[in-house]
Short mmCIF file of C-alpha atoms in Angstrom, two decimals:
data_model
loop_
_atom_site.label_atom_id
_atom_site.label_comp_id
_atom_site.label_asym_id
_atom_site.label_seq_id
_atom_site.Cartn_x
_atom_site.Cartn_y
_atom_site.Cartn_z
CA UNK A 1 -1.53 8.18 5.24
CA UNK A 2 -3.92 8.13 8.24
CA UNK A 3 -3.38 7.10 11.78
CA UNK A 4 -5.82 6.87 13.84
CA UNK A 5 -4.76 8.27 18.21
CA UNK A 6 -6.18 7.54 21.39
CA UNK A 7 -9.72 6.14 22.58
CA UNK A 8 -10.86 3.28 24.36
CA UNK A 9 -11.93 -0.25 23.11
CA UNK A 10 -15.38 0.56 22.29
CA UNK A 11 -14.46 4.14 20.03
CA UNK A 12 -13.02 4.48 17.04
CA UNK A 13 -10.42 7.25 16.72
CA UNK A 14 -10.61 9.78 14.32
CA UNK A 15 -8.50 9.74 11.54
CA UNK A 16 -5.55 12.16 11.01
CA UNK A 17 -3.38 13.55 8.28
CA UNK A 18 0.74 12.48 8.87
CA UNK A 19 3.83 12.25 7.08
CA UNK A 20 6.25 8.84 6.91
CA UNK A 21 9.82 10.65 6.75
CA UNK A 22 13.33 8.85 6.61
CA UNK A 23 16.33 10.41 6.54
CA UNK A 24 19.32 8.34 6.00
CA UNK A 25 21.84 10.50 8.02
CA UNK A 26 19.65 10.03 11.32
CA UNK A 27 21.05 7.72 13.36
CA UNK A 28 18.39 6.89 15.88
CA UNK A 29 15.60 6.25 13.65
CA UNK A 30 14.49 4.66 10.53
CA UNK A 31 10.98 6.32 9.85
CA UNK A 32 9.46 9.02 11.67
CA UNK A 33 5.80 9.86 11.77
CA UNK A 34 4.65 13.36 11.63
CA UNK A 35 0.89 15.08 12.30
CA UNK A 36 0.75 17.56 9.26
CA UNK A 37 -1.27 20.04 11.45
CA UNK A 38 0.92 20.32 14.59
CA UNK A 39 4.05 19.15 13.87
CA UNK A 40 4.08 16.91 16.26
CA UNK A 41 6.12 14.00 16.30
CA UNK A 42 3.82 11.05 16.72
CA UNK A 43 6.63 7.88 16.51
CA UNK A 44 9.12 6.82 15.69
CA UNK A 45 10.52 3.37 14.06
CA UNK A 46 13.87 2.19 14.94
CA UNK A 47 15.97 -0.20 13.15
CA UNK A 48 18.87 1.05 11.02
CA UNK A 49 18.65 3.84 8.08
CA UNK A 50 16.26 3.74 5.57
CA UNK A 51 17.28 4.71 2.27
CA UNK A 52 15.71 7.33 -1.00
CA UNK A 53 12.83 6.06 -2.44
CA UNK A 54 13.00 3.14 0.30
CA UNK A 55 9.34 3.75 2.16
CA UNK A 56 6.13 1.66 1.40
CA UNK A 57 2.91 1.13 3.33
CA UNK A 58 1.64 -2.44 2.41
CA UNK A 59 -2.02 -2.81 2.86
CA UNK A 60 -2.30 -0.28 5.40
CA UNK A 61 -1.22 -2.46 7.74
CA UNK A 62 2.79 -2.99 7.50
CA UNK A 63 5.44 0.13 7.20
CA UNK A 64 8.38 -1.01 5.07
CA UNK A 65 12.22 0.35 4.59
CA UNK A 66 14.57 -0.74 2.45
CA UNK A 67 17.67 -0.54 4.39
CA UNK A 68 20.39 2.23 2.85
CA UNK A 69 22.91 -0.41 1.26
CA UNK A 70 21.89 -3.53 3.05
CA UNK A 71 20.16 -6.67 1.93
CA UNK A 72 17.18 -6.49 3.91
CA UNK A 73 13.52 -4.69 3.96
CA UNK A 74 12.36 -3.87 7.04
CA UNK A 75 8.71 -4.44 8.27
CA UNK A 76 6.33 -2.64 11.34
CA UNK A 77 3.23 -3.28 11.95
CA UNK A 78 1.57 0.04 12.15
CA UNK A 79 -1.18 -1.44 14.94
CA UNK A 80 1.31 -2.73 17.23
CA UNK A 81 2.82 -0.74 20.17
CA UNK A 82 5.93 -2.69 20.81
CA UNK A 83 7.20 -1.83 17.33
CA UNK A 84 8.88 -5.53 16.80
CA UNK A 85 11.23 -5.03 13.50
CA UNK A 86 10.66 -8.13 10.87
CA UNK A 87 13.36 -8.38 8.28
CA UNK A 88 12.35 -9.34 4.37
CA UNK A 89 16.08 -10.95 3.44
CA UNK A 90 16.86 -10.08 -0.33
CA UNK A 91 19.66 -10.87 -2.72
CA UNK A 92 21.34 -7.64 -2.91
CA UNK A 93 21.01 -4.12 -1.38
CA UNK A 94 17.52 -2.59 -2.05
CA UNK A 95 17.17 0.77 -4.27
CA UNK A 96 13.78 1.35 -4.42
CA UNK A 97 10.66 -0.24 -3.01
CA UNK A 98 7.16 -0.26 -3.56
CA UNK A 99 3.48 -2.29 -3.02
CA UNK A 100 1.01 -3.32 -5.10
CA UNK A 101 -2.52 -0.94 -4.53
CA UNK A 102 -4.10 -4.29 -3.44
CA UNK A 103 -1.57 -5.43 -0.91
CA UNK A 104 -1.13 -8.56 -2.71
CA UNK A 105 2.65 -8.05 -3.46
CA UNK A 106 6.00 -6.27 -2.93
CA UNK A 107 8.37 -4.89 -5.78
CA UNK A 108 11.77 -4.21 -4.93
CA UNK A 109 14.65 -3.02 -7.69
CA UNK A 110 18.09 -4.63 -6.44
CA UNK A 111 21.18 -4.35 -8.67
CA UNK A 112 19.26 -4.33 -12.17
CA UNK A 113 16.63 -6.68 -11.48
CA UNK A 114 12.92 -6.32 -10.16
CA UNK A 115 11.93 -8.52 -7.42
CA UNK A 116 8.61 -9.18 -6.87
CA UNK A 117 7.28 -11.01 -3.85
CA UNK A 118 3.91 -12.22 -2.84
CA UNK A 119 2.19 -11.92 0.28
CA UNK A 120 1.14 -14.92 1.95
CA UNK A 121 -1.30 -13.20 4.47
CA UNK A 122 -0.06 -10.53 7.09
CA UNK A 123 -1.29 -12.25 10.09
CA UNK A 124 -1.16 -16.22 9.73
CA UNK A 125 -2.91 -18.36 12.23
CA UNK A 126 -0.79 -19.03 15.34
CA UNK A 127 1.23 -16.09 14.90
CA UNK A 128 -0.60 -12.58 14.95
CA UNK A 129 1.59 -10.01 13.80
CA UNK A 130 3.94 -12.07 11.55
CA UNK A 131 4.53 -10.66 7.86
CA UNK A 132 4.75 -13.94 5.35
CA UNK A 133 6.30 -12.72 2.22
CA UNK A 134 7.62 -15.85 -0.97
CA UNK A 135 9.38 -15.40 -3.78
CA UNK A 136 7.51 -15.43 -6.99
CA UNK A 137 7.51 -18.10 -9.53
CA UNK A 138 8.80 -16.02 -12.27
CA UNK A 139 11.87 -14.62 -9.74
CA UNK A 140 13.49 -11.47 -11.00
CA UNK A 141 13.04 -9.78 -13.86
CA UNK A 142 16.38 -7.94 -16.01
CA UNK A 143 15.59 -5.58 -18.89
CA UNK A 144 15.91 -7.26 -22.05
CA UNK A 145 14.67 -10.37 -21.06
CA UNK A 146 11.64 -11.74 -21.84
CA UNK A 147 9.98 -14.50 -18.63
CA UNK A 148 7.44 -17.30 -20.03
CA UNK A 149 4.94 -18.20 -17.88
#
């Protein structure tokens, strides 16, 4: 992942190399951003603990964390500074969690389904910042069933 630090309006920062870490046993974060080079602790997102195989960037815009044994995903916007939590309510707690390469969707495993969500557009008109996620048609997925479309 990039990030990009500092400037004004009119320059665009360079980009830098950092590491997304959770760690389920720390109780005052849910995601911590690290620069690779320095160390340097660069932010932190609060908001419960995320679990294993729980982290996802979505279009290079959103951070998201399945919550360790809760039924909720949690969503940042990377660009904003006020770090204002969304929640993605699901059916069950989350075990793992991933994004399509496009951005176009969200996969989550919960229980012994697949979930798979689309995204409506990350920033709808009249409400900048707002992450619009719907369930898809075909719902969840089990193995050994077959879904027509």
């Amino acid at each position: 992942m990039t990030h990009g630090r500092g400037g004004g309006k009119s320059k665009m920062a360079a980009p830098m190399e950092v590491a997304v870490c959770t760690d389920s046993a720390a109780p005052l974060w849910s995601c911590i951003v690290w620069e690779l080079h320095s160390g340097a602790n660069l932010l932190t997102y609060r908001g419960g603990q995320a679990g294993p195989r729980g982290l996802a960037l979505l279009n290079g815009e959103y951070l998201l964390a399945a919550q360790l044994g809760k039924n909720y995903i949690s969503a940042w916007e990377l660009q904003r500074k006020d770090q204002l939590q969304q929640k993605i309510m699901c059916p069950g707690p989350v075990t793992c969690l991933t994004t399509s390469p496009n951005g176009l969707y969200v996969l989550a495993g919960i229980a012994e389904s697949i979930h798979l969500w689309e995204v409506r557009g990350a920033k709808p008109e009249g409400s900048p910042g707002h992450l619009a996620v719907s369930a898809s048609p075909a719902g969840a997925w089990r193995p050994g069933t077959v879904t027509h479309c």
